[in-house]
Amino acid sequence: MRSFSGRDILSLKDFERNEFFRVFEAAEQLEPIARNRRNADLLKEKTLVTAFYQPSTRTRLAHEAAMIRLGGQVTGFADAKMTRAGDFYQESIKDTVKMLEFYGDVIVMRHFQQGAPHEAAKWSSVPIINGGDGWGEHPTQILTDFYTVMREKGRMDGLKWLAVGDMRMRTMHSLAYGLTQFDCPITFVSPPDMSLTDEFKADLENYRLDFREAEHVEQAIADADVILVEPVVQPDYTKSRDERGADVGLTPANYKITRDLLYNKAKSDAILLHSLPRMDEIPADVDITRWSRYWQEAFYGVVMRMALLALVLGVME
Ligand code: CP
């Protein structure tokens, strides 16, 4: 297995099966620190830089919380408008990263341009973690989802997945690439104008992912062990910021997971994941059903980032 020390985390296409299990193992080892709400000193000599060119609640703060839980320091920006990249100068990724690499030991970057973290990794002497790039990928989110599945179901192989949402979305790309390493058939349900692109489908077929597409969640929910939902009513991920307009529309029933649907059609031991934020695709009354795991995911999201930081910073091998 390749060492994680000094490694960029840019895509799950790069991940091998045994590397997923190494990350899960590291996360499980570190989990008691977060569970007991303690701070340790594993990363006390290290600093995380957060470079967020797009809004975020979970990804930025979970990385920061993870670093603090392991005794490290945090610096960075949550709004590029307050930096030279977001004003008159429009400073390039290269010039920005050639500064940031001296401000800390690892950089987590979210950007509205697909491939921006990859560009940063070309110039940075410290590891770059992709916190979501345009429509590209969101590897740490899907690692969080997989770790949640491991903790809640005890395994990955043999579970049937249902993914609902916009298949152009970065989480869906990381999900599909990640599942190629496991025995996990998946059904994708999306509006026709948000379906898997032909190019992406060809890539997945090349990787031998066992997938099919359906039009309505009702056609696929009964078989699913893991139901992963994302919005179909959402902002433009290629913009640095997309304010909500007056009329955003409602999620059609085809892409919505309701309490009735779960009670009438879902397996009683299936689990329901959502990376959040949500619109109306999972109504709030689903939160207290036996299927929902998205609040647990929030906890596992911190634990997962603790593991990634410890691994790429070389304090765990
Ligand atoms: N799931 C996720 O990426 O959330 P944020 O946009 O709040 O980081």
XYZ file of N, CA, C and O and ligand atoms in Angstrom, residues 52 54-62 110 131-132 138 140-141 169-171 230 237 274-277 297 305, ligand 1:
116
model
N -11.027 28.293 1.401
C -12.385 28.030 0.906
C -12.861 29.159 0.003
O -13.114 30.270 0.454
N -15.569 28.813 -1.807
C -17.025 28.599 -1.933
C -17.547 28.372 -0.525
O -16.814 27.839 0.319
N -18.815 28.733 -0.266
C -19.340 28.558 1.099
C -19.318 27.105 1.572
O -19.384 26.174 0.767
N -19.211 26.932 2.861
C -19.237 25.596 3.471
C -19.570 25.737 4.942
O -19.110 26.679 5.595
N -20.353 24.819 5.451
C -20.522 24.697 6.902
C -19.718 23.488 7.374
O -18.797 23.607 8.180
N -20.058 22.311 6.834
C -19.513 21.051 7.331
C -18.058 20.808 6.966
O -17.246 20.459 7.839
N -17.720 20.952 5.699
C -16.391 20.500 5.258
C -15.288 21.319 5.925
O -14.311 20.770 6.439
N -15.457 22.630 5.925
C -14.418 23.473 6.542
C -14.378 23.255 8.055
O -13.317 22.993 8.633
N -15.551 23.328 8.685
C -15.540 23.261 10.153
C -15.206 21.861 10.665
O -14.602 21.723 11.733
N -15.566 20.829 9.914
C -15.199 19.465 10.345
C -13.686 19.272 10.270
O -13.092 18.638 11.149
N -11.519 24.210 -0.969
C -12.778 24.086 -1.736
C -12.757 25.180 -2.785
O -12.404 26.326 -2.495
N -11.633 19.716 -0.782
C -12.870 19.881 -0.012
C -14.075 20.099 -0.914
O -15.103 20.599 -0.441
N -13.949 19.728 -2.195
C -15.027 19.901 -3.169
C -14.589 20.889 -4.231
O -14.270 22.033 -3.903
N -15.719 15.213 -4.330
C -15.774 15.614 -2.914
C -15.349 14.379 -2.099
O -16.157 13.746 -1.425
N -13.602 13.689 0.648
C -13.708 13.514 2.110
C -15.156 13.316 2.544
O -15.416 12.692 3.573
N -16.114 13.832 1.744
C -17.528 13.604 2.065
C -17.875 12.130 1.885
O -18.535 11.522 2.729
N -23.248 16.034 -9.714
C -22.749 16.566 -8.458
C -21.441 15.882 -8.030
O -21.262 14.685 -8.219
N -20.569 16.657 -7.417
C -19.234 16.144 -7.052
C -19.280 14.953 -6.098
O -18.463 14.040 -6.200
N -20.250 14.955 -5.197
C -20.342 13.814 -4.273
C -20.659 12.533 -5.050
O -20.152 11.460 -4.706
N -29.100 13.409 -2.275
C -28.571 14.765 -2.458
C -29.685 15.599 -3.081
O -30.590 15.050 -3.707
N -22.822 24.938 -8.769
C -21.547 24.670 -8.083
C -20.331 25.209 -8.827
O -19.211 25.098 -8.350
N -27.340 11.597 3.999
C -27.413 12.844 3.235
C -26.227 13.679 3.677
O -26.016 13.870 4.874
N -25.469 14.200 2.710
C -24.270 14.962 3.095
C -24.666 16.314 3.690
O -23.875 16.900 4.419
N -25.885 16.788 3.358
C -26.392 18.084 3.804
C -25.524 19.221 3.215
O -24.353 18.997 2.966
N -26.028 20.430 2.986
C -27.362 20.886 3.360
C -28.457 20.269 2.479
O -28.184 19.819 1.379
N -23.609 10.912 10.723
C -22.623 11.267 9.701
C -21.850 12.524 10.090
O -20.652 12.636 9.802
N -12.028 13.137 9.176
C -11.014 14.171 8.892
C -9.840 14.064 9.873
O -8.701 14.348 9.508
N -21.614 18.227 2.809
C -20.957 19.372 2.561
O -20.027 19.438 1.748
O -21.414 20.423 3.294
P -20.834 21.896 3.256
O -21.130 22.466 1.892
O -21.559 22.618 4.362
O -19.344 21.814 3.491
